[in-house]
Amino acid sequence: MRTPIITSLLLAAALGGCAGAPEQEPSPEQLTVQVLSTLPHDPAAFTEGLEFAGDTLYESTGLAGQSTLTAGPAGGPPATTATLPSPLFGEGVTVLGPTLWQLTWQDGFAIERDSKTLAELRRVPYQGEGWGLCHQADGRLVMSNGSSWLTFRDPKTFAVTGSVDVGRDQLNELECVGGDVYANVWHTDTVLRINAATGHVTGTIDAAQLRAQLNTTGAEDVLNGIAAVPGTDEFLLAGKQWQITFRVRFVPKNA
């Protein structure tokens, strides 16, 4: 009579262990880009940040002594330009209505600007490097620094309010869409779709065909710049010193 009792206890323990096991996150969806159209792009622009605010495209460019911030129609000449004084190196940008934030790479501060005139309003220091920047619907800023971490910041003070580890190094230019963050991975043709709340990568987007169309293989001429097109499910993708940008839709890779 002992055997059934022991068996029952072992079965109960096994079932209890299964019930307490954490749920495993699903594998990232494998996606690619469907090119819808192309637009001219300044081939001298070392793209670091890209974002739409309405019909206006904001682009932050890097390189010490050559860094700028421009605003204007996508594919057309900029309507407004601000030049960063040397040796500042411009990085990610995000627009919050009447103002915007522009990162600097290793200079240790973010620049708050008037979003219409691009005039500098103030500088706010931060620790570490600045790479990518975007903002969520509630205004919360999301920032990358080239590591696997995304840092959340207050949109008014730029103070750190939290962080999440994505598990993938060299997260670069960012774009916030709903609860997701899209991130370029530096020195690759990959864009990650990340759940901002958990840091889990929910989608991996292969954009290698874009550089193939450009016929560029330069070590620095990489994919960098992603801007959601307002009111659509489309994105504008750019790269450093690319002569065109691509308006795309993300679609399943096996399709």
mmCIF file of C-alpha atoms in Angstrom:
data_model
loop_
_atom_site.group_PDB
_atom_site.id
_atom_site.type_symbol
_atom_site.label_atom_id
_atom_site.label_comp_id
_atom_site.label_asym_id
_atom_site.label_seq_id
_atom_site.Cartn_x
_atom_site.Cartn_y
_atom_site.Cartn_z
ATOM 1 C CA MET A 1 0.000 0.000 0.000
ATOM 2 C CA ARG A 2 3.064 2.331 0.264
ATOM 3 C CA THR A 3 3.756 2.508 -3.481
ATOM 4 C CA PRO A 4 0.541 4.351 -4.539
ATOM 5 C CA ILE A 5 1.078 6.936 -1.757
ATOM 6 C CA ILE A 6 4.664 7.648 -2.847
ATOM 7 C CA THR A 7 3.608 7.828 -6.501
ATOM 8 C CA SER A 8 0.836 10.293 -5.667
ATOM 9 C CA LEU A 9 3.223 12.490 -3.718
ATOM 10 C CA LEU A 10 5.759 12.527 -6.550
ATOM 11 C CA LEU A 11 3.035 13.360 -9.087
ATOM 12 C CA ALA A 12 1.737 16.202 -6.930
ATOM 13 C CA ALA A 13 5.253 17.602 -6.524
ATOM 14 C CA ALA A 14 5.846 17.448 -10.270
ATOM 15 C CA LEU A 15 2.578 19.197 -11.022
ATOM 16 C CA GLY A 16 3.314 21.819 -8.377
ATOM 17 C CA GLY A 17 6.722 22.467 -9.946
ATOM 18 C CA CYS A 18 5.175 22.918 -13.380
ATOM 19 C CA ALA A 19 2.586 25.344 -12.039
ATOM 20 C CA GLY A 20 5.286 27.495 -10.450
ATOM 21 C CA ALA A 21 7.611 27.580 -13.473
ATOM 22 C CA PRO A 22 7.911 30.997 -15.156
ATOM 23 C CA GLU A 23 6.392 31.349 -18.590
ATOM 24 C CA GLN A 24 8.963 31.445 -21.356
ATOM 25 C CA GLU A 25 8.877 34.484 -23.646
ATOM 26 C CA PRO A 26 8.021 33.632 -27.257
ATOM 27 C CA SER A 27 10.796 33.807 -29.842
ATOM 28 C CA PRO A 28 11.091 37.114 -31.711
ATOM 29 C CA GLU A 29 9.050 37.437 -34.883
ATOM 30 C CA GLN A 30 11.321 37.335 -37.948
ATOM 31 C CA LEU A 31 10.623 40.309 -40.204
ATOM 32 C CA THR A 32 12.087 42.058 -43.232
ATOM 33 C CA VAL A 33 11.459 45.348 -45.041
ATOM 34 C CA GLN A 34 9.071 45.914 -47.928
ATOM 35 C CA VAL A 35 10.305 49.008 -49.780
ATOM 36 C CA LEU A 36 7.443 51.315 -50.766
ATOM 37 C CA SER A 37 9.398 54.294 -52.097
ATOM 38 C CA THR A 38 12.683 56.169 -51.814
ATOM 39 C CA LEU A 39 13.491 59.807 -51.097
ATOM 40 C CA PRO A 40 16.627 61.898 -51.671
ATOM 41 C CA HIS A 41 18.964 62.291 -48.709
ATOM 42 C CA ASP A 42 22.015 64.474 -48.116
ATOM 43 C CA PRO A 43 24.982 62.124 -48.723
ATOM 44 C CA ALA A 44 27.104 64.203 -46.343
ATOM 45 C CA ALA A 45 24.679 63.675 -43.434
ATOM 46 C CA PHE A 46 26.171 61.327 -40.820
ATOM 47 C CA THR A 47 22.726 60.350 -39.525
ATOM 48 C CA GLU A 48 22.404 59.811 -35.764
ATOM 49 C CA GLY A 49 18.763 60.617 -35.027
ATOM 50 C CA LEU A 50 15.575 60.713 -37.113
ATOM 51 C CA GLU A 51 12.017 61.545 -36.089
ATOM 52 C CA PHE A 52 8.808 62.910 -37.566
ATOM 53 C CA ALA A 53 6.678 65.516 -35.806
ATOM 54 C CA GLY A 54 3.659 65.839 -38.064
ATOM 55 C CA ASP A 55 4.948 66.401 -41.594
ATOM 56 C CA THR A 56 8.306 67.712 -40.390
ATOM 57 C CA LEU A 57 11.293 65.396 -40.345
ATOM 58 C CA TYR A 58 13.983 66.145 -37.768
ATOM 59 C CA GLU A 59 17.472 64.772 -38.384
ATOM 60 C CA SER A 60 20.438 64.953 -36.024
ATOM 61 C CA THR A 61 23.864 64.293 -37.532
ATOM 62 C CA GLY A 62 27.224 63.531 -35.992
ATOM 63 C CA LEU A 63 30.966 64.017 -36.515
ATOM 64 C CA ALA A 64 32.853 66.581 -34.457
ATOM 65 C CA GLY A 65 32.838 69.939 -36.169
ATOM 66 C CA GLN A 66 30.151 68.829 -38.644
ATOM 67 C CA SER A 67 27.194 68.024 -36.387
ATOM 68 C CA THR A 68 23.833 69.599 -37.189
ATOM 69 C CA LEU A 69 20.148 69.411 -36.440
ATOM 70 C CA THR A 70 17.752 69.991 -39.337
ATOM 71 C CA ALA A 71 13.977 70.225 -39.698
ATOM 72 C CA GLY A 72 11.965 70.188 -42.906
ATOM 73 C CA PRO A 73 10.062 68.009 -45.363
ATOM 74 C CA ALA A 74 11.275 64.457 -45.875
ATOM 75 C CA GLY A 75 13.278 64.265 -49.076
ATOM 76 C CA GLY A 76 13.533 68.042 -49.430
ATOM 77 C CA PRO A 77 15.970 70.722 -48.313
ATOM 78 C CA PRO A 78 15.737 71.573 -44.599
ATOM 79 C CA ALA A 79 13.651 74.569 -43.631
ATOM 80 C CA THR A 80 15.670 75.130 -40.444
ATOM 81 C CA THR A 81 19.212 74.164 -39.480
ATOM 82 C CA ALA A 82 21.168 74.423 -36.252
ATOM 83 C CA THR A 83 24.919 73.795 -36.208
ATOM 84 C CA LEU A 84 26.588 72.351 -33.127
ATOM 85 C CA PRO A 85 29.832 74.122 -32.190
ATOM 86 C CA SER A 86 33.004 72.045 -32.471
ATOM 87 C CA PRO A 87 33.902 69.651 -30.921
ATOM 88 C CA LEU A 88 30.334 68.593 -30.068
ATOM 89 C CA PHE A 89 29.118 65.351 -31.671
ATOM 90 C CA GLY A 90 25.341 65.205 -32.243
ATOM 91 C CA GLU A 91 23.344 62.054 -31.542
ATOM 92 C CA GLY A 92 19.678 61.056 -31.086
ATOM 93 C CA VAL A 93 16.776 63.503 -31.107
ATOM 94 C CA THR A 94 13.137 63.465 -30.012
ATOM 95 C CA VAL A 95 10.452 66.157 -30.323
ATOM 96 C CA LEU A 96 8.065 66.986 -27.471
ATOM 97 C CA GLY A 97 5.703 69.597 -28.910
ATOM 98 C CA PRO A 98 7.232 73.047 -28.447
ATOM 99 C CA THR A 99 10.631 71.689 -27.406
ATOM 100 C CA LEU A 100 12.965 68.845 -28.294
ATOM 101 C CA TRP A 101 15.947 67.030 -26.822
ATOM 102 C CA GLN A 102 19.144 66.354 -28.750
ATOM 103 C CA LEU A 103 21.843 64.069 -27.342
ATOM 104 C CA THR A 104 25.589 64.458 -27.632
ATOM 105 C CA TRP A 105 27.821 61.408 -27.891
ATOM 106 C CA GLN A 106 30.664 61.769 -25.372
ATOM 107 C CA ASP A 107 30.168 65.406 -24.388
ATOM 108 C CA GLY A 108 28.071 64.513 -21.352
ATOM 109 C CA PHE A 109 24.934 66.572 -21.837
ATOM 110 C CA ALA A 110 21.625 66.782 -23.684
ATOM 111 C CA ILE A 111 20.546 69.979 -25.422
ATOM 112 C CA GLU A 112 16.975 71.204 -25.044
ATOM 113 C CA ARG A 113 15.862 73.284 -28.053
ATOM 114 C CA ASP A 114 12.886 75.181 -29.361
ATOM 115 C CA SER A 115 11.336 72.750 -31.849
ATOM 116 C CA LYS A 116 10.393 75.506 -34.344
ATOM 117 C CA THR A 117 13.553 77.612 -34.413
ATOM 118 C CA LEU A 118 15.954 74.898 -33.134
ATOM 119 C CA ALA A 119 17.448 77.563 -30.844
ATOM 120 C CA GLU A 120 19.285 76.122 -27.847
ATOM 121 C CA LEU A 121 17.436 76.638 -24.541
ATOM 122 C CA ARG A 122 19.643 74.811 -22.036
ATOM 123 C CA ARG A 123 22.029 71.927 -21.497
ATOM 124 C CA VAL A 124 21.413 69.129 -18.979
ATOM 125 C CA PRO A 125 24.295 66.825 -17.955
ATOM 126 C CA TYR A 126 24.085 63.023 -17.888
ATOM 127 C CA GLN A 127 26.466 60.187 -17.135
ATOM 128 C CA GLY A 128 27.926 58.023 -19.901
ATOM 129 C CA GLU A 129 27.440 58.248 -23.639
ATOM 130 C CA GLY A 130 24.388 59.380 -25.594
ATOM 131 C CA TRP A 131 23.277 57.330 -28.626
ATOM 132 C CA GLY A 132 19.546 57.063 -29.370
ATOM 133 C CA LEU A 133 16.483 58.862 -28.004
ATOM 134 C CA CYS A 134 12.691 58.676 -28.401
ATOM 135 C CA HIS A 135 9.610 59.334 -26.282
ATOM 136 C CA GLN A 136 6.511 57.341 -25.433
ATOM 137 C CA ALA A 137 2.898 58.529 -25.488
ATOM 138 C CA ASP A 138 3.075 59.685 -21.856
ATOM 139 C CA GLY A 139 6.158 61.764 -22.691
ATOM 140 C CA ARG A 140 8.628 59.471 -20.955
ATOM 141 C CA LEU A 141 11.984 59.523 -22.700
ATOM 142 C CA VAL A 142 13.781 56.343 -23.718
ATOM 143 C CA MET A 143 17.547 56.578 -24.243
ATOM 144 C CA SER A 144 20.300 54.214 -25.400
ATOM 145 C CA ASN A 145 24.022 54.487 -24.691
ATOM 146 C CA GLY A 146 25.502 51.769 -26.900
ATOM 147 C CA SER A 147 25.037 49.016 -24.318
ATOM 148 C CA SER A 148 22.178 46.519 -23.903
ATOM 149 C CA TRP A 149 20.285 48.876 -21.583
ATOM 150 C CA LEU A 150 17.467 51.307 -22.283
ATOM 151 C CA THR A 151 17.206 54.157 -19.770
ATOM 152 C CA PHE A 152 13.948 55.976 -19.023
ATOM 153 C CA ARG A 153 14.114 59.716 -18.300
ATOM 154 C CA ASP A 154 11.805 62.488 -17.204
ATOM 155 C CA PRO A 155 10.873 64.639 -20.235
ATOM 156 C CA LYS A 156 11.245 67.927 -18.319
ATOM 157 C CA THR A 157 14.260 67.348 -16.077
ATOM 158 C CA PHE A 158 16.022 64.566 -18.018
ATOM 159 C CA ALA A 159 16.440 62.742 -14.694
ATOM 160 C CA VAL A 160 16.674 58.926 -14.788
ATOM 161 C CA THR A 161 13.405 57.233 -13.780
ATOM 162 C CA GLY A 162 14.224 53.591 -14.582
ATOM 163 C CA SER A 163 15.923 51.199 -16.958
ATOM 164 C CA VAL A 164 15.556 47.798 -18.612
ATOM 165 C CA ASP A 165 18.083 45.321 -20.013
ATOM 166 C CA VAL A 166 17.331 44.156 -23.562
ATOM 167 C CA GLY A 167 20.130 41.589 -23.687
ATOM 168 C CA ARG A 168 21.545 42.897 -26.982
ATOM 169 C CA ASP A 169 24.569 45.194 -27.012
ATOM 170 C CA GLN A 170 25.088 48.334 -29.112
ATOM 171 C CA LEU A 171 21.511 49.552 -29.165
ATOM 172 C CA ASN A 172 21.675 52.757 -31.154
ATOM 173 C CA GLU A 173 19.027 55.009 -32.782
ATOM 174 C CA LEU A 174 15.556 54.554 -31.280
ATOM 175 C CA GLU A 175 11.939 55.062 -32.310
ATOM 176 C CA CYS A 176 9.021 54.745 -29.877
ATOM 177 C CA VAL A 177 5.711 53.402 -31.227
ATOM 178 C CA GLY A 178 3.052 52.652 -28.623
ATOM 179 C CA GLY A 179 4.537 50.293 -26.054
ATOM 180 C CA ASP A 180 7.339 49.245 -28.412
ATOM 181 C CA VAL A 181 10.784 50.662 -29.006
ATOM 182 C CA TYR A 182 12.465 50.054 -32.361
ATOM 183 C CA ALA A 183 16.255 50.077 -32.122
ATOM 184 C CA ASN A 184 19.018 50.024 -34.711
ATOM 185 C CA VAL A 185 21.840 47.695 -33.710
ATOM 186 C CA TRP A 186 25.128 49.439 -34.445
ATOM 187 C CA HIS A 187 27.278 47.967 -37.213
ATOM 188 C CA THR A 188 24.468 45.664 -38.372
ATOM 189 C CA ASP A 189 21.538 45.776 -40.788
ATOM 190 C CA THR A 190 19.185 44.756 -37.980
ATOM 191 C CA VAL A 191 16.373 46.644 -36.283
ATOM 192 C CA LEU A 192 14.945 45.220 -33.055
ATOM 193 C CA ARG A 193 11.358 45.642 -31.882
ATOM 194 C CA ILE A 194 11.445 45.753 -28.089
ATOM 195 C CA ASN A 195 8.701 45.615 -25.468
ATOM 196 C CA ALA A 196 9.609 48.708 -23.458
ATOM 197 C CA ALA A 197 7.986 47.382 -20.287
ATOM 198 C CA THR A 198 9.956 44.121 -20.157
ATOM 199 C CA GLY A 199 12.948 44.636 -22.455
ATOM 200 C CA HIS A 200 11.962 41.493 -24.367
ATOM 201 C CA VAL A 201 12.792 41.525 -28.081
ATOM 202 C CA THR A 202 9.516 40.729 -29.855
ATOM 203 C CA GLY A 203 10.729 41.196 -33.422
ATOM 204 C CA THR A 204 13.977 41.072 -35.411
ATOM 205 C CA ILE A 205 13.915 43.031 -38.674
ATOM 206 C CA ASP A 206 16.446 42.226 -41.396
ATOM 207 C CA ALA A 207 17.079 45.355 -43.489
ATOM 208 C CA ALA A 208 20.182 44.138 -45.332
ATOM 209 C CA GLN A 209 18.520 44.585 -48.719
ATOM 210 C CA LEU A 210 18.635 48.368 -48.286
ATOM 211 C CA ARG A 211 22.405 48.588 -48.212
ATOM 212 C CA ALA A 212 22.540 46.088 -51.048
ATOM 213 C CA GLN A 213 20.429 48.468 -53.165
ATOM 214 C CA LEU A 214 22.774 51.322 -52.290
ATOM 215 C CA ASN A 215 25.782 49.187 -53.192
ATOM 216 C CA THR A 216 27.639 50.488 -50.140
ATOM 217 C CA THR A 217 29.925 48.369 -47.991
ATOM 218 C CA GLY A 218 31.734 51.067 -46.007
ATOM 219 C CA ALA A 219 32.320 50.302 -42.344
ATOM 220 C CA GLU A 220 30.678 53.585 -41.318
ATOM 221 C CA ASP A 221 27.931 53.731 -43.974
ATOM 222 C CA VAL A 222 25.574 51.642 -41.862
ATOM 223 C CA LEU A 223 21.850 51.628 -41.240
ATOM 224 C CA ASN A 224 21.073 54.264 -38.615
ATOM 225 C CA GLY A 225 17.893 56.282 -38.444
ATOM 226 C CA ILE A 226 14.340 55.090 -38.039
ATOM 227 C CA ALA A 227 11.264 57.329 -38.028
ATOM 228 C CA ALA A 228 7.659 56.158 -37.820
ATOM 229 C CA VAL A 229 5.519 57.878 -40.482
ATOM 230 C CA PRO A 230 2.581 59.463 -38.581
ATOM 231 C CA GLY A 231 -0.837 57.945 -39.223
ATOM 232 C CA THR A 232 0.555 54.850 -40.969
ATOM 233 C CA ASP A 233 2.235 51.530 -40.218
ATOM 234 C CA GLU A 234 5.239 52.651 -42.263
ATOM 235 C CA PHE A 235 8.742 53.805 -41.379
ATOM 236 C CA LEU A 236 11.452 55.924 -42.942
ATOM 237 C CA LEU A 237 14.849 54.238 -42.675
ATOM 238 C CA ALA A 238 18.128 56.059 -43.187
ATOM 239 C CA GLY A 239 21.836 55.394 -42.910
ATOM 240 C CA LYS A 240 25.019 57.309 -42.365
ATOM 241 C CA GLN A 241 25.874 59.280 -45.502
ATOM 242 C CA TRP A 242 23.257 57.489 -47.607
ATOM 243 C CA GLN A 243 22.132 59.335 -50.729
ATOM 244 C CA ILE A 244 18.549 58.087 -50.329
ATOM 245 C CA THR A 245 16.185 57.057 -47.543
ATOM 246 C CA PHE A 246 13.661 54.239 -47.760
ATOM 247 C CA ARG A 247 9.977 54.346 -46.882
ATOM 248 C CA VAL A 248 9.185 50.795 -45.798
ATOM 249 C CA ARG A 249 6.749 48.490 -44.107
ATOM 250 C CA PHE A 250 7.875 45.667 -41.834
ATOM 251 C CA VAL A 251 6.540 42.319 -43.078
ATOM 252 C CA PRO A 252 7.066 38.652 -42.143
ATOM 253 C CA LYS A 253 10.350 37.364 -43.505
ATOM 254 C CA ASN A 254 8.986 34.054 -44.740
ATOM 255 C CA ALA A 255 6.347 35.840 -46.839
#
